[in-house]
Amino acid sequence: MEVNWKKGILMCFIAIMTGVSGSTVSDLSFSGRENQENPDKEYVIYIGLNDKDEYHQRISDEEAQEIVNAICLEYVSGYTMQEASGAWVDDSGTLTMEKTLIYSFHNADLEAVRAIMDKSLTALNQNSILIEERDSVSYYYSGTGEEQQEYDKD
């Protein structure tokens, strides 16, 4: 008897999700979702803030962000920036603790990201910048039509 009860709940859930409620997953508004079969690339770069020659930070976090933000906007139309802290051991065995700026780029080409890294290496006097390249499916969600219309009325 308990199995039938669970089966009934599952069937109701499936009915709701497949359109009995009047709205289906296909009605949701996703910009760029049609590209899911061909993943885009997401590039994430990690820029340490310690000077490569002095092993300590010479410019403030805010100034470094302003510099890299301006460089990014020369090559891409958008990014996400986060602050972090990290540690690494260099070739001489020196342990370095440093603040790190993390920039994520969606729908950017690798040449643009490399140009950002080249300019940032020089501007912040860095030895290297870590880069991650990931397959990514990304799109902008703007809500279902119903919720958006209700919101617009208020």
Short mmCIF file of C-alpha atoms in Angstrom, two decimals:
data_model
loop_
_atom_site.label_atom_id
_atom_site.label_comp_id
_atom_site.label_asym_id
_atom_site.label_seq_id
_atom_site.Cartn_x
_atom_site.Cartn_y
_atom_site.Cartn_z
CA MET A 1 0.00 0.00 0.00
CA GLU A 2 2.83 2.41 0.85
CA VAL A 3 4.43 1.76 -2.56
CA ASN A 4 1.19 2.77 -4.34
CA TRP A 5 1.09 6.01 -2.31
CA LYS A 6 4.66 6.87 -3.33
CA LYS A 7 3.90 5.93 -6.93
CA GLY A 8 0.86 8.26 -6.89
CA ILE A 9 2.94 11.17 -5.61
CA LEU A 10 5.54 10.49 -8.31
CA MET A 11 2.86 10.39 -11.03
CA CYS A 12 1.42 13.73 -9.81
CA PHE A 13 4.89 15.26 -9.88
CA ILE A 14 5.49 14.00 -13.42
CA ALA A 15 2.09 15.31 -14.55
CA ILE A 16 2.85 18.73 -13.13
CA MET A 17 6.29 18.84 -14.71
CA THR A 18 5.03 17.75 -18.14
CA GLY A 19 2.47 20.45 -18.61
CA VAL A 20 -0.69 19.76 -16.67
CA SER A 21 0.03 22.94 -14.72
CA GLY A 22 -0.01 25.02 -17.91
CA SER A 23 3.70 25.80 -17.93
CA THR A 24 6.49 23.54 -19.09
CA VAL A 25 10.22 23.70 -18.85
CA SER A 26 10.28 24.66 -22.52
CA ASP A 27 8.29 27.82 -21.68
CA LEU A 28 11.09 29.19 -19.53
CA SER A 29 13.00 32.12 -20.92
CA PHE A 30 16.68 31.33 -21.44
CA SER A 31 18.84 33.53 -23.62
CA GLY A 32 21.57 31.51 -25.33
CA ARG A 33 20.25 28.14 -24.18
CA GLU A 34 19.95 26.88 -27.75
CA ASN A 35 23.75 26.48 -27.77
CA GLN A 36 23.85 23.62 -25.23
CA GLU A 37 25.03 21.06 -27.78
CA ASN A 38 28.15 23.16 -28.50
CA PRO A 39 29.71 24.13 -25.20
CA ASP A 40 31.49 27.45 -24.97
CA LYS A 41 34.80 27.93 -23.25
CA GLU A 42 35.11 29.53 -19.86
CA TYR A 43 38.53 30.91 -18.99
CA VAL A 44 39.50 31.57 -15.39
CA ILE A 45 42.75 33.35 -14.56
CA TYR A 46 44.44 33.66 -11.17
CA ILE A 47 46.66 36.71 -10.73
CA GLY A 48 48.81 36.90 -7.60
CA LEU A 49 49.47 40.34 -6.19
CA ASN A 50 52.97 39.90 -4.77
CA ASP A 51 55.73 41.56 -6.78
CA LYS A 52 57.90 38.90 -8.46
CA ASP A 53 61.16 40.59 -7.40
CA GLU A 54 60.29 41.56 -3.83
CA TYR A 55 57.97 38.69 -2.78
CA HIS A 56 55.50 41.08 -1.18
CA GLN A 57 52.61 43.20 -2.37
CA ARG A 58 53.70 46.65 -3.57
CA ILE A 59 50.35 48.01 -4.72
CA SER A 60 47.00 47.91 -2.94
CA ASP A 61 44.29 45.39 -3.76
CA GLU A 62 42.07 48.21 -5.02
CA GLU A 63 44.74 49.61 -7.35
CA ALA A 64 45.51 46.14 -8.73
CA GLN A 65 41.80 45.57 -9.39
CA GLU A 66 41.48 48.92 -11.16
CA ILE A 67 44.47 48.11 -13.36
CA VAL A 68 43.31 44.62 -14.32
CA ASN A 69 39.66 45.68 -14.72
CA ALA A 70 40.73 48.35 -17.23
CA ILE A 71 42.93 45.84 -19.08
CA CYS A 72 40.06 43.32 -19.24
CA LEU A 73 37.66 45.83 -20.75
CA GLU A 74 40.12 46.51 -23.56
CA TYR A 75 39.65 42.91 -24.77
CA VAL A 76 36.35 41.46 -23.47
CA SER A 77 32.84 42.76 -22.95
CA GLY A 78 32.46 41.37 -19.44
CA TYR A 79 33.99 39.37 -16.61
CA THR A 80 33.47 38.25 -13.03
CA MET A 81 36.15 39.11 -10.48
CA GLN A 82 36.72 37.52 -7.07
CA GLU A 83 39.36 38.01 -4.41
CA ALA A 84 41.17 35.08 -2.82
CA SER A 85 44.33 34.19 -0.91
CA GLY A 86 46.77 31.53 -1.86
CA ALA A 87 50.22 30.09 -1.39
CA TRP A 88 52.84 28.62 -3.68
CA VAL A 89 56.47 27.52 -3.59
CA ASP A 90 58.74 28.98 -6.28
CA ASP A 91 61.70 27.33 -8.04
CA SER A 92 64.08 28.37 -5.24
CA GLY A 93 61.87 26.73 -2.60
CA THR A 94 60.54 30.00 -1.20
CA LEU A 95 57.02 29.73 0.21
CA THR A 96 54.92 32.71 -0.77
CA MET A 97 51.54 33.65 0.67
CA GLU A 98 49.67 36.21 -1.41
CA LYS A 99 46.36 37.74 -2.27
CA THR A 100 44.97 36.70 -5.63
CA LEU A 101 42.53 38.20 -8.11
CA ILE A 102 40.40 35.65 -9.96
CA TYR A 103 38.79 36.64 -13.26
CA SER A 104 36.24 34.49 -15.12
CA PHE A 105 35.44 35.06 -18.78
CA HIS A 106 32.53 33.49 -20.68
CA ASN A 107 32.31 33.68 -24.46
CA ALA A 108 35.76 35.23 -24.77
CA ASP A 109 38.37 33.95 -27.17
CA LEU A 110 41.71 32.63 -25.97
CA GLU A 111 43.66 35.35 -27.81
CA ALA A 112 41.81 38.05 -25.85
CA VAL A 113 42.47 36.27 -22.55
CA ARG A 114 46.17 35.87 -23.43
CA ALA A 115 46.37 39.60 -24.21
CA ILE A 116 44.83 40.34 -20.80
CA MET A 117 47.41 38.07 -19.14
CA ASP A 118 50.33 39.60 -21.07
CA LYS A 119 49.42 43.13 -20.03
CA SER A 120 48.65 42.07 -16.45
CA LEU A 121 52.00 40.26 -16.12
CA THR A 122 53.81 43.49 -16.95
CA ALA A 123 51.50 45.89 -15.08
CA LEU A 124 51.67 43.89 -11.83
CA ASN A 125 55.26 42.61 -12.24
CA GLN A 126 54.31 38.92 -12.11
CA ASN A 127 56.24 35.78 -13.05
CA SER A 128 53.17 33.94 -14.27
CA ILE A 129 49.39 33.77 -14.20
CA LEU A 130 47.47 30.53 -13.77
CA ILE A 131 44.76 29.91 -16.38
CA GLU A 132 41.99 27.32 -16.43
CA GLU A 133 40.09 26.46 -19.61
CA ARG A 134 36.75 24.72 -19.16
CA ASP A 135 33.94 23.58 -21.42
CA SER A 136 30.91 25.55 -20.33
CA VAL A 137 27.27 25.91 -21.21
CA SER A 138 26.06 29.30 -20.04
CA TYR A 139 23.01 31.41 -20.70
CA TYR A 140 21.06 34.24 -19.13
CA TYR A 141 17.85 33.34 -17.33
CA SER A 142 15.14 35.98 -17.34
CA GLY A 143 12.32 34.06 -15.65
CA THR A 144 9.15 32.50 -16.97
CA GLY A 145 6.76 34.76 -18.76
CA GLU A 146 4.19 34.58 -15.94
CA GLU A 147 6.49 35.71 -13.13
CA GLN A 148 8.00 38.47 -15.25
CA GLN A 149 4.55 39.82 -16.15
CA GLU A 150 3.49 39.82 -12.49
CA TYR A 151 6.68 41.62 -11.53
CA ASP A 152 6.17 44.22 -14.25
CA LYS A 153 2.67 45.03 -12.90
CA ASP A 154 4.02 46.09 -9.49
#
